[in-house]
Every structure is written in C-alpha cells, then in structure tokens.
Amino acid sequence: MAAIAFEHFEDSLELLNPLKDFAPERQRIEVYRDPLLGHTSVYNPAIEQGLKVFLNDVDRDLVARLAHEGPAHCVFCPDRVAGVARFPDDWIPGGTVRVGEAVAFPNLIAMGGHHSVAIVSEAHFLELHEFSPERIGNAWAALRRVAQAAQRHDPNAAWLSMHGNYLFPAGASLMHPHFQMLIGSEPYSHHARLARGCRDYLAREGTPYHRDLIELERASGDRYIAATGRWHWLAAFSPLGSNEIVAVHETDGDLLRLDEGELRDLARGLSATLRFYEDLGHLSFNYTLYARREPARPDGFQCLLRIITRQNPAPDYRCDDFYLQKGLQTELMLHRPETLAAGARPFFGS
Ligand SMILES: [Zn+2]
C-alpha cells in the first residue's frame, strides 16, 4: 500500500500587482500528480479567490429560451422519439429499449463500437437536481440491456464506457438529457492507460490499485466522501476535469457482472454529486464510466466513474478546455480536493 504516493510539488510567480498599487507579490502554485497515471493538475489559491474570471454565471434567460424553443424540433422529445434509429430486431426486439422514461437506441453516427444513446427524461431540460436516481438508473438499465445484447452477438465487444455530456459547453449537440455508451474491441487512449496502470500495479504490488486506494483514502478521510452500496466516492487527488469526483466499485471491472441494483446504487451517488454541483453554481457536466469484459486472468481493473463540471452556458462563455488541458493534459483545480470532498458529504447524507 505504501506504493500509492500522493505527490505534489510547488512552483511560483513573482509580479508587481497592478490591482494592489504594484505591490510585489509571490504566487505559489501547487501541482498534484495522479498516483496511478502520473497526470498533473494545478491549484493556485488566487484562482479560488477570483473564481469569476474562470467560471461565469449561468445565463438563465438563454437557458429558458433554449428550453422553451427546443422541443419544437428536438428528435428526443416524446412527440418525435419514434423517429430515432433502431437496432435490428434479432438484437433488440422492437429496435429500442424502454425503461421508465428512458429510451435506448443506436447513435446515428458511431464514434466507437456499438455506440448507443439513452434519453434520460421526457422533459427537454432538467435542472441538475432533477437528474434523480430513478431517471439515471433507468437510463443505465436501458443501456445495460443493449450491452447484454452486444455481449451475446459480438465476442470482441470488450471495452465498455458510458458517458454524459450535459449542455453545449460540455459538447452536447442536443439540450435534451441523454447518455451515451461505447463498447469497442480495443480500449481508447485513457481507458487503455487506466487498464495498463491497473495491470502493472497488480503485477508489482500483488493487490488491485483501486482497492488499495479506497482503503487508504477511507483511512485518512480527507478526500473520501461516502459509499453507496459497493461504490466508494472520492474527490480526485489529481483531477482530469474541474471539480472531479470519482466512484470506484469495490471489486468488479465488468459492468455486466453487476446486477441492475448495483447500477442503481451508482445512480444514487451520481444524483447526489449533481445536486452538489448545482449548489456550487454549475449546470453543465461530463461523466465517464470505465469498464471492461472480465478477462481470463485477473488484471486488477475495477469499474471507475469520473464526473466533472464544465463551463456554465452563456452566449459569451469562456471555454474551460484550453492549452493547459489540450496541450499539457493538465487540469486547473478550482478547489482543493479536500475542500470538494467536505462540500460533497452532506449531499450523500454523510
Ligand atoms: Zn427534447
């Protein structure tokens, strides 16, 4: 367990600050490194103090107009949903999967194997607190049935990921709440790095990385948030996106070995996280759930969910994905992970 090291280092900047009558100032920059994959994130207390430079408010008039005008032409709204793509009948009888308000079907333009979509709600727009455990759980249950069909029909469908892009700053082409799923024969780059990291750690240390991480984080308590069933929720030490919260399954890396109840435990946690994000003033988010088909030999991989906030919707919003993320694969931390975990706990009832 000593193999997990929470490393950070410091850099600094000296300036004469025009906002303080050109008084000399030294800014301290803290850089955090992910213990498994090595990616870095940067925190500068000055950012938290001047947060509005980095995070604009939600433009409520714009959101209200888009929510009002969208349903007239939205293909995911109940009046038009019969027109979405369908799976062949021998895959999914009837072509789509319906669970409560959720409807799952193939994506019209695939970006990966078995690329599928699940509409989350009949409503064209949801506030974050309206992503209830039931709605999230139903959408995941519908995608799970698509994944089961893929598993039956395609022996190469091994690398499964589920995703959410909510609102245009998060990359969503439609406002209507929807999730996506890819199941490829080979893992995409981050999925592959994660799997390689887990495999190397198991070979080196003899125990799965995320099992050790949960144990360590739970014992120290600073970044540990709560458990929902066998899912453990943490604030990421070195995030890949703003306000990243992660959930790790206690043992399994194959989502299809978990029953629907375990997905609903995960949905409770995602719903709680989104209520927390709303409380922080956010409306746009991404998440990714990484899984893979159980291999013949143990590889130390455990299902992992990463959730991040994105910039708030406004006509002149500033994109939060710039050279730091695109060119240096380094995230800007708006809060320390320990602050984030402390803020999230009440939303999990802990
Ligand atoms: Zn709609």
mmCIF file of C-alpha atoms and ligand atoms in Angstrom:
data_model
loop_
_atom_site.group_PDB
_atom_site.id
_atom_site.type_symbol
_atom_site.label_atom_id
_atom_site.label_comp_id
_atom_site.label_asym_id
_atom_site.label_seq_id
_atom_site.Cartn_x
_atom_site.Cartn_y
_atom_site.Cartn_z
ATOM 1 C CA MET A 1 0.000 0.000 0.000
ATOM 2 C CA ALA A 2 2.983 2.270 0.507
ATOM 3 C CA ALA A 3 3.184 2.064 -3.295
ATOM 4 C CA ILE A 4 0.487 4.751 -3.554
ATOM 5 C CA ALA A 5 2.174 8.117 -3.147
ATOM 6 C CA PHE A 6 0.212 11.379 -3.157
ATOM 7 C CA GLU A 7 2.903 13.630 -4.600
ATOM 8 C CA HIS A 8 2.762 17.321 -5.176
ATOM 9 C CA PHE A 9 5.323 19.997 -5.896
ATOM 10 C CA GLU A 10 5.349 23.774 -5.986
ATOM 11 C CA ASP A 11 6.274 26.484 -8.454
ATOM 12 C CA SER A 12 5.889 30.227 -8.154
ATOM 13 C CA LEU A 13 5.499 33.526 -9.981
ATOM 14 C CA GLU A 14 6.759 36.936 -8.845
ATOM 15 C CA LEU A 15 4.913 40.033 -10.021
ATOM 16 C CA LEU A 16 4.130 43.651 -9.212
ATOM 17 C CA ASN A 17 0.341 43.538 -8.897
ATOM 18 C CA PRO A 18 -1.488 46.471 -10.589
ATOM 19 C CA LEU A 19 -4.635 45.651 -8.584
ATOM 20 C CA LYS A 20 -2.645 46.335 -5.383
ATOM 21 C CA ASP A 21 -0.847 49.529 -6.487
ATOM 22 C CA PHE A 22 2.015 47.460 -7.986
ATOM 23 C CA ALA A 23 2.937 45.914 -4.653
ATOM 24 C CA PRO A 24 5.330 42.956 -5.000
ATOM 25 C CA GLU A 25 3.550 39.627 -4.848
ATOM 26 C CA ARG A 26 4.668 35.992 -4.955
ATOM 27 C CA GLN A 27 2.071 33.493 -6.136
ATOM 28 C CA ARG A 28 2.544 29.908 -5.036
ATOM 29 C CA ILE A 29 1.351 27.213 -7.460
ATOM 30 C CA GLU A 30 0.678 23.709 -6.178
ATOM 31 C CA VAL A 31 0.875 20.875 -8.707
ATOM 32 C CA TYR A 32 -0.698 17.492 -7.883
ATOM 33 C CA ARG A 33 0.283 14.248 -9.612
ATOM 34 C CA ASP A 34 -2.076 11.266 -10.037
ATOM 35 C CA PRO A 35 -0.527 8.295 -8.164
ATOM 36 C CA LEU A 36 -1.518 5.745 -10.840
ATOM 37 C CA LEU A 37 -1.254 7.520 -14.191
ATOM 38 C CA GLY A 38 1.006 10.481 -13.437
ATOM 39 C CA HIS A 39 -1.173 13.238 -14.955
ATOM 40 C CA THR A 40 -0.808 16.619 -13.258
ATOM 41 C CA SER A 41 -3.293 19.247 -12.010
ATOM 42 C CA VAL A 42 -2.576 22.744 -10.847
ATOM 43 C CA TYR A 43 -4.016 24.707 -7.944
ATOM 44 C CA ASN A 44 -3.386 28.369 -7.214
ATOM 45 C CA PRO A 45 -5.266 29.851 -4.222
ATOM 46 C CA ALA A 46 -5.610 33.099 -6.227
ATOM 47 C CA ILE A 47 -7.945 31.243 -8.610
ATOM 48 C CA GLU A 48 -10.338 30.260 -5.833
ATOM 49 C CA GLN A 49 -10.354 33.868 -4.613
ATOM 50 C CA GLY A 50 -11.054 35.235 -8.095
ATOM 51 C CA LEU A 51 -13.230 32.368 -9.294
ATOM 52 C CA LYS A 52 -15.452 34.534 -11.505
ATOM 53 C CA VAL A 53 -12.623 35.000 -14.016
ATOM 54 C CA PHE A 54 -12.751 31.243 -14.631
ATOM 55 C CA LEU A 55 -16.411 30.453 -14.041
ATOM 56 C CA ASN A 56 -19.168 32.646 -15.464
ATOM 57 C CA ASP A 57 -22.755 32.549 -14.176
ATOM 58 C CA VAL A 58 -25.456 30.559 -15.939
ATOM 59 C CA ASP A 59 -27.317 32.829 -18.372
ATOM 60 C CA ARG A 60 -30.805 31.976 -17.144
ATOM 61 C CA ASP A 61 -32.567 33.872 -19.975
ATOM 62 C CA LEU A 62 -30.612 31.892 -22.586
ATOM 63 C CA VAL A 63 -31.304 28.558 -20.856
ATOM 64 C CA ALA A 64 -35.031 29.384 -20.513
ATOM 65 C CA ARG A 65 -35.232 30.329 -24.216
ATOM 66 C CA LEU A 66 -33.433 27.133 -25.349
ATOM 67 C CA ALA A 67 -35.608 25.003 -23.041
ATOM 68 C CA HIS A 68 -38.762 26.656 -24.415
ATOM 69 C CA GLU A 69 -37.859 26.676 -28.137
ATOM 70 C CA GLY A 70 -36.022 23.324 -28.318
ATOM 71 C CA PRO A 71 -38.976 20.905 -28.086
ATOM 72 C CA ALA A 72 -40.424 22.214 -31.418
ATOM 73 C CA HIS A 73 -37.677 20.416 -33.367
ATOM 74 C CA CYS A 74 -35.986 18.055 -30.853
ATOM 75 C CA VAL A 75 -35.786 14.424 -32.030
ATOM 76 C CA PHE A 76 -35.503 13.184 -28.414
ATOM 77 C CA CYS A 77 -38.769 14.796 -27.261
ATOM 78 C CA PRO A 78 -41.693 12.330 -26.824
ATOM 79 C CA ASP A 79 -43.560 13.533 -29.976
ATOM 80 C CA ARG A 80 -40.633 12.667 -32.269
ATOM 81 C CA VAL A 81 -38.846 9.833 -30.457
ATOM 82 C CA ALA A 82 -40.440 7.190 -32.736
ATOM 83 C CA GLY A 83 -38.118 8.547 -35.470
ATOM 84 C CA VAL A 84 -34.803 7.664 -33.790
ATOM 85 C CA ALA A 85 -32.525 4.879 -35.137
ATOM 86 C CA ARG A 86 -33.347 1.288 -34.165
ATOM 87 C CA PHE A 87 -31.366 -1.874 -33.510
ATOM 88 C CA PRO A 88 -32.065 -4.881 -35.744
ATOM 89 C CA ASP A 89 -34.918 -6.975 -34.304
ATOM 90 C CA ASP A 90 -32.699 -10.013 -33.684
ATOM 91 C CA TRP A 91 -30.594 -7.797 -31.399
ATOM 92 C CA ILE A 92 -33.297 -5.866 -29.588
ATOM 93 C CA PRO A 93 -36.891 -6.897 -30.346
ATOM 94 C CA GLY A 94 -38.769 -3.724 -31.308
ATOM 95 C CA GLY A 95 -35.478 -1.917 -32.017
ATOM 96 C CA THR A 96 -35.278 0.252 -28.861
ATOM 97 C CA VAL A 97 -35.151 -0.417 -25.095
ATOM 98 C CA ARG A 98 -37.590 1.446 -22.842
ATOM 99 C CA VAL A 99 -37.229 1.615 -19.044
ATOM 100 C CA GLY A 100 -39.499 4.199 -17.376
ATOM 101 C CA GLU A 101 -38.889 7.484 -19.217
ATOM 102 C CA ALA A 102 -35.590 6.197 -20.680
ATOM 103 C CA VAL A 103 -35.262 5.072 -24.304
ATOM 104 C CA ALA A 104 -32.028 3.468 -25.635
ATOM 105 C CA PHE A 105 -31.177 3.138 -29.337
ATOM 106 C CA PRO A 106 -28.137 3.238 -31.699
ATOM 107 C CA ASN A 107 -26.343 6.544 -32.240
ATOM 108 C CA LEU A 108 -26.891 7.768 -35.793
ATOM 109 C CA ILE A 109 -23.163 8.411 -36.376
ATOM 110 C CA ALA A 110 -20.966 5.974 -34.443
ATOM 111 C CA MET A 111 -17.755 7.112 -32.734
ATOM 112 C CA GLY A 112 -16.983 3.642 -31.446
ATOM 113 C CA GLY A 113 -18.219 0.059 -31.352
ATOM 114 C CA HIS A 114 -21.923 -0.352 -30.541
ATOM 115 C CA HIS A 115 -22.247 3.400 -29.960
ATOM 116 C CA SER A 116 -25.649 3.834 -28.336
ATOM 117 C CA VAL A 117 -27.701 6.615 -26.776
ATOM 118 C CA ALA A 118 -30.206 6.646 -23.910
ATOM 119 C CA ILE A 119 -32.657 9.506 -23.478
ATOM 120 C CA VAL A 120 -32.845 10.188 -19.729
ATOM 121 C CA SER A 121 -36.160 12.051 -19.389
ATOM 122 C CA GLU A 122 -39.278 13.001 -21.306
ATOM 123 C CA ALA A 123 -38.536 16.615 -20.314
ATOM 124 C CA HIS A 124 -36.351 18.535 -22.806
ATOM 125 C CA PHE A 125 -34.456 20.263 -19.979
ATOM 126 C CA LEU A 126 -33.634 19.232 -16.418
ATOM 127 C CA GLU A 127 -32.081 21.211 -13.611
ATOM 128 C CA LEU A 128 -29.254 19.172 -12.063
ATOM 129 C CA HIS A 129 -31.360 18.218 -9.012
ATOM 130 C CA GLU A 130 -33.920 16.721 -11.424
ATOM 131 C CA PHE A 131 -31.421 14.038 -12.515
ATOM 132 C CA SER A 132 -32.990 11.737 -9.929
ATOM 133 C CA PRO A 133 -31.536 8.319 -9.023
ATOM 134 C CA GLU A 134 -34.569 6.775 -10.760
ATOM 135 C CA ARG A 135 -34.017 8.642 -14.057
ATOM 136 C CA ILE A 136 -30.252 7.958 -14.110
ATOM 137 C CA GLY A 137 -30.801 4.327 -13.046
ATOM 138 C CA ASN A 138 -33.431 3.775 -15.766
ATOM 139 C CA ALA A 139 -31.151 5.204 -18.488
ATOM 140 C CA TRP A 140 -28.277 2.963 -17.333
ATOM 141 C CA ALA A 141 -30.600 -0.063 -17.088
ATOM 142 C CA ALA A 142 -31.676 0.550 -20.718
ATOM 143 C CA LEU A 143 -28.024 0.839 -21.881
ATOM 144 C CA ARG A 144 -27.144 -2.260 -19.858
ATOM 145 C CA ARG A 145 -29.685 -4.260 -21.900
ATOM 146 C CA VAL A 146 -28.045 -3.003 -25.103
ATOM 147 C CA ALA A 147 -24.641 -4.036 -23.678
ATOM 148 C CA GLN A 148 -26.003 -7.506 -22.869
ATOM 149 C CA ALA A 149 -27.182 -7.851 -26.497
ATOM 150 C CA ALA A 150 -23.721 -6.723 -27.714
ATOM 151 C CA GLN A 151 -22.099 -9.303 -25.444
ATOM 152 C CA ARG A 152 -24.321 -12.058 -26.881
ATOM 153 C CA HIS A 153 -23.702 -11.099 -30.517
ATOM 154 C CA ASP A 154 -20.131 -9.811 -30.586
ATOM 155 C CA PRO A 155 -17.317 -11.723 -28.841
ATOM 156 C CA ASN A 156 -14.967 -8.767 -29.497
ATOM 157 C CA ALA A 157 -17.133 -6.199 -27.644
ATOM 158 C CA ALA A 158 -14.904 -5.879 -24.584
ATOM 159 C CA TRP A 159 -14.220 -2.254 -23.622
ATOM 160 C CA LEU A 160 -17.353 -0.552 -22.337
ATOM 161 C CA SER A 161 -17.691 3.090 -21.390
ATOM 162 C CA MET A 162 -20.789 5.146 -20.559
ATOM 163 C CA HIS A 163 -20.832 8.921 -20.874
ATOM 164 C CA GLY A 164 -22.824 12.064 -20.296
ATOM 165 C CA ASN A 165 -22.419 15.465 -21.968
ATOM 166 C CA TYR A 166 -24.904 17.888 -20.481
ATOM 167 C CA LEU A 167 -25.464 21.168 -22.350
ATOM 168 C CA PHE A 168 -23.392 22.777 -25.090
ATOM 169 C CA PRO A 169 -20.306 23.754 -23.012
ATOM 170 C CA ALA A 170 -19.942 20.003 -22.296
ATOM 171 C CA GLY A 171 -20.131 19.126 -26.003
ATOM 172 C CA ALA A 172 -23.802 18.103 -26.186
ATOM 173 C CA SER A 173 -25.349 18.678 -29.615
ATOM 174 C CA LEU A 174 -28.855 18.442 -28.111
ATOM 175 C CA MET A 175 -30.029 20.021 -24.872
ATOM 176 C CA HIS A 176 -32.380 17.089 -24.180
ATOM 177 C CA PRO A 177 -30.781 14.985 -21.366
ATOM 178 C CA HIS A 178 -29.170 11.873 -22.842
ATOM 179 C CA PHE A 179 -26.318 9.476 -22.040
ATOM 180 C CA GLN A 180 -24.087 7.505 -24.415
ATOM 181 C CA MET A 181 -22.283 4.164 -24.439
ATOM 182 C CA LEU A 182 -19.375 2.770 -26.495
ATOM 183 C CA ILE A 183 -18.274 -0.880 -26.487
ATOM 184 C CA GLY A 184 -15.115 -1.363 -28.526
ATOM 185 C CA SER A 185 -12.847 -4.257 -29.399
ATOM 186 C CA GLU A 186 -9.827 -2.186 -28.234
ATOM 187 C CA PRO A 187 -9.700 0.448 -25.480
ATOM 188 C CA TYR A 188 -9.429 4.144 -26.379
ATOM 189 C CA SER A 189 -6.375 6.005 -25.073
ATOM 190 C CA HIS A 190 -7.359 6.925 -21.499
ATOM 191 C CA HIS A 191 -9.195 3.640 -20.999
ATOM 192 C CA ALA A 192 -6.023 1.832 -22.176
ATOM 193 C CA ARG A 193 -3.756 3.875 -19.857
ATOM 194 C CA LEU A 194 -6.057 3.121 -16.947
ATOM 195 C CA ALA A 195 -6.125 -0.611 -17.725
ATOM 196 C CA ARG A 196 -2.330 -0.717 -18.181
ATOM 197 C CA GLY A 197 -1.799 1.157 -14.911
ATOM 198 C CA CYS A 198 -4.069 -1.254 -13.031
ATOM 199 C CA ARG A 199 -2.408 -4.309 -14.603
ATOM 200 C CA ASP A 200 1.139 -3.082 -13.845
ATOM 201 C CA TYR A 201 0.209 -2.177 -10.268
ATOM 202 C CA LEU A 202 -1.307 -5.631 -9.655
ATOM 203 C CA ALA A 203 1.802 -7.332 -11.095
ATOM 204 C CA ARG A 204 4.092 -5.141 -8.965
ATOM 205 C CA GLU A 205 2.198 -4.953 -5.679
ATOM 206 C CA GLY A 206 0.031 -8.093 -5.734
ATOM 207 C CA THR A 207 -3.172 -6.172 -4.918
ATOM 208 C CA PRO A 208 -5.550 -4.121 -7.125
ATOM 209 C CA TYR A 209 -4.718 -0.398 -7.192
ATOM 210 C CA HIS A 210 -8.238 0.901 -6.568
ATOM 211 C CA ARG A 211 -8.796 -1.465 -3.671
ATOM 212 C CA ASP A 212 -5.667 -0.065 -2.028
ATOM 213 C CA LEU A 213 -6.718 3.484 -2.926
ATOM 214 C CA ILE A 214 -10.160 3.096 -1.305
ATOM 215 C CA GLU A 215 -8.575 1.651 1.825
ATOM 216 C CA LEU A 216 -6.010 4.438 2.040
ATOM 217 C CA GLU A 217 -8.467 7.270 1.312
ATOM 218 C CA ARG A 218 -11.048 5.840 3.703
ATOM 219 C CA ALA A 219 -8.460 5.633 6.494
ATOM 220 C CA SER A 220 -7.200 9.205 6.006
ATOM 221 C CA GLY A 221 -10.730 10.514 5.380
ATOM 222 C CA ASP A 222 -9.693 13.816 3.757
ATOM 223 C CA ARG A 223 -10.873 13.047 0.226
ATOM 224 C CA TYR A 224 -13.281 10.179 0.988
ATOM 225 C CA ILE A 225 -16.932 11.191 0.608
ATOM 226 C CA ALA A 226 -19.231 8.184 1.151
ATOM 227 C CA ALA A 227 -20.241 4.704 -0.027
ATOM 228 C CA THR A 228 -23.420 3.874 -1.958
ATOM 229 C CA GLY A 229 -23.687 0.082 -1.823
ATOM 230 C CA ARG A 230 -20.317 -1.261 -3.062
ATOM 231 C CA TRP A 231 -19.358 2.020 -4.772
ATOM 232 C CA HIS A 232 -16.910 4.330 -2.983
ATOM 233 C CA TRP A 233 -16.940 8.067 -3.713
ATOM 234 C CA LEU A 234 -13.835 10.279 -3.525
ATOM 235 C CA ALA A 235 -12.636 13.693 -4.618
ATOM 236 C CA ALA A 236 -9.876 13.034 -7.192
ATOM 237 C CA PHE A 237 -6.385 13.878 -5.880
ATOM 238 C CA SER A 238 -5.305 14.978 -9.377
ATOM 239 C CA PRO A 239 -8.430 15.543 -11.498
ATOM 240 C CA LEU A 240 -8.840 15.337 -15.275
ATOM 241 C CA GLY A 241 -11.560 17.994 -15.160
ATOM 242 C CA SER A 242 -12.971 20.681 -12.861
ATOM 243 C CA ASN A 243 -14.418 19.507 -9.536
ATOM 244 C CA GLU A 244 -13.763 15.859 -10.387
ATOM 245 C CA ILE A 245 -15.451 13.299 -8.173
ATOM 246 C CA VAL A 246 -14.833 9.603 -8.737
ATOM 247 C CA ALA A 247 -16.657 6.433 -7.798
ATOM 248 C CA VAL A 248 -14.858 3.094 -7.652
ATOM 249 C CA HIS A 249 -16.513 -0.301 -7.472
ATOM 250 C CA GLU A 250 -15.185 -2.340 -4.551
ATOM 251 C CA THR A 251 -14.229 -5.399 -6.630
ATOM 252 C CA ASP A 252 -15.571 -5.640 -10.187
ATOM 253 C CA GLY A 253 -14.362 -4.264 -13.507
ATOM 254 C CA ASP A 254 -17.070 -5.900 -15.631
ATOM 255 C CA LEU A 255 -20.259 -3.853 -15.501
ATOM 256 C CA LEU A 256 -22.324 -6.757 -16.815
ATOM 257 C CA ARG A 257 -21.356 -8.911 -13.834
ATOM 258 C CA LEU A 258 -23.117 -6.366 -11.616
ATOM 259 C CA ASP A 259 -26.885 -6.534 -11.296
ATOM 260 C CA GLU A 260 -29.211 -3.614 -12.018
ATOM 261 C CA GLY A 261 -29.395 -2.861 -8.274
ATOM 262 C CA GLU A 262 -25.676 -2.066 -8.208
ATOM 263 C CA LEU A 263 -26.129 0.350 -11.122
ATOM 264 C CA ARG A 264 -28.926 1.990 -9.130
ATOM 265 C CA ASP A 265 -26.535 2.352 -6.156
ATOM 266 C CA LEU A 266 -24.180 4.171 -8.547
ATOM 267 C CA ALA A 267 -27.079 6.313 -9.813
ATOM 268 C CA ARG A 268 -27.814 7.458 -6.232
ATOM 269 C CA GLY A 269 -24.256 8.737 -5.970
ATOM 270 C CA LEU A 270 -24.265 10.470 -9.368
ATOM 271 C CA SER A 271 -27.560 12.147 -8.484
ATOM 272 C CA ALA A 272 -26.075 13.339 -5.155
ATOM 273 C CA THR A 273 -22.973 14.653 -6.961
ATOM 274 C CA LEU A 274 -25.123 16.628 -9.416
ATOM 275 C CA ARG A 275 -27.092 18.195 -6.551
ATOM 276 C CA PHE A 276 -23.748 19.210 -5.039
ATOM 277 C CA TYR A 277 -22.611 20.704 -8.369
ATOM 278 C CA GLU A 278 -25.863 22.677 -8.585
ATOM 279 C CA ASP A 279 -25.157 24.027 -5.114
ATOM 280 C CA LEU A 280 -21.692 25.144 -6.322
ATOM 281 C CA GLY A 281 -23.401 27.104 -9.131
ATOM 282 C CA HIS A 282 -22.854 24.683 -12.040
ATOM 283 C CA LEU A 283 -25.280 23.471 -14.701
ATOM 284 C CA SER A 284 -23.080 21.637 -17.245
ATOM 285 C CA PHE A 285 -21.205 18.363 -16.688
ATOM 286 C CA ASN A 286 -19.465 15.363 -18.274
ATOM 287 C CA TYR A 287 -19.064 11.899 -16.839
ATOM 288 C CA THR A 288 -17.374 8.695 -17.999
ATOM 289 C CA LEU A 289 -17.821 5.229 -16.540
ATOM 290 C CA TYR A 290 -14.974 2.863 -17.500
ATOM 291 C CA ALA A 291 -15.470 -0.918 -17.556
ATOM 292 C CA ARG A 292 -14.258 -3.954 -19.477
ATOM 293 C CA ARG A 293 -15.305 -7.537 -20.051
ATOM 294 C CA GLU A 294 -13.887 -9.917 -17.421
ATOM 295 C CA PRO A 295 -10.591 -11.326 -18.821
ATOM 296 C CA ALA A 296 -9.358 -14.913 -18.393
ATOM 297 C CA ARG A 297 -6.695 -13.786 -15.894
ATOM 298 C CA PRO A 298 -7.039 -11.136 -13.148
ATOM 299 C CA ASP A 299 -5.933 -7.693 -14.396
ATOM 300 C CA GLY A 300 -6.705 -5.562 -11.316
ATOM 301 C CA PHE A 301 -9.267 -3.408 -13.181
ATOM 302 C CA GLN A 302 -12.253 -2.050 -11.233
ATOM 303 C CA CYS A 303 -15.175 -0.035 -12.654
ATOM 304 C CA LEU A 304 -14.467 3.678 -12.301
ATOM 305 C CA LEU A 305 -16.741 6.685 -12.796
ATOM 306 C CA ARG A 306 -15.307 10.188 -13.257
ATOM 307 C CA ILE A 307 -17.647 13.212 -13.113
ATOM 308 C CA ILE A 308 -16.554 16.765 -13.842
ATOM 309 C CA THR A 309 -18.225 20.148 -14.162
ATOM 310 C CA ARG A 310 -17.944 22.225 -17.348
ATOM 311 C CA GLN A 311 -18.282 25.916 -18.006
ATOM 312 C CA ASN A 312 -21.740 27.385 -17.450
ATOM 313 C CA PRO A 313 -23.903 28.088 -20.525
ATOM 314 C CA ALA A 314 -23.883 31.730 -21.625
ATOM 315 C CA PRO A 315 -23.546 33.285 -25.129
ATOM 316 C CA ASP A 316 -20.013 34.585 -24.472
ATOM 317 C CA TYR A 317 -18.869 31.774 -22.208
ATOM 318 C CA ARG A 318 -15.155 31.085 -21.866
ATOM 319 C CA CYS A 319 -14.223 27.500 -22.855
ATOM 320 C CA ASP A 320 -12.630 25.668 -19.931
ATOM 321 C CA ASP A 321 -10.627 23.363 -22.213
ATOM 322 C CA PHE A 322 -7.604 25.375 -23.369
ATOM 323 C CA TYR A 323 -3.833 24.870 -23.850
ATOM 324 C CA LEU A 324 -3.420 23.599 -20.303
ATOM 325 C CA GLN A 325 -5.774 20.671 -20.914
ATOM 326 C CA LYS A 326 -5.388 20.145 -24.688
ATOM 327 C CA GLY A 327 -1.638 20.725 -24.941
ATOM 328 C CA LEU A 328 -0.361 19.754 -21.494
ATOM 329 C CA GLN A 329 -3.111 17.376 -20.302
ATOM 330 C CA THR A 330 -3.152 19.259 -17.019
ATOM 331 C CA GLU A 331 -6.325 20.398 -15.285
ATOM 332 C CA LEU A 332 -6.905 23.641 -13.432
ATOM 333 C CA MET A 333 -8.299 22.958 -9.957
ATOM 334 C CA LEU A 334 -10.898 25.456 -8.800
ATOM 335 C CA HIS A 335 -10.865 23.966 -5.280
ATOM 336 C CA ARG A 336 -8.559 21.655 -3.357
ATOM 337 C CA PRO A 337 -9.861 18.043 -3.417
ATOM 338 C CA GLU A 338 -10.208 18.064 0.382
ATOM 339 C CA THR A 339 -12.493 21.147 0.155
ATOM 340 C CA LEU A 340 -14.520 19.436 -2.560
ATOM 341 C CA ALA A 341 -14.959 16.230 -0.520
ATOM 342 C CA ALA A 342 -16.072 18.193 2.561
ATOM 343 C CA GLY A 343 -18.645 20.062 0.457
ATOM 344 C CA ALA A 344 -19.991 16.883 -1.173
ATOM 345 C CA ARG A 345 -20.514 14.808 2.000
ATOM 346 C CA PRO A 346 -23.818 16.419 3.108
ATOM 347 C CA PHE A 347 -25.356 15.606 -0.305
ATOM 348 C CA PHE A 348 -24.587 11.932 0.303
ATOM 349 C CA GLY A 349 -26.180 12.158 3.754
ATOM 350 C CA SER A 350 -22.802 11.730 5.464
HETATM 351 ZN ZN ZN B 1 -36.202 17.388 -26.432
#
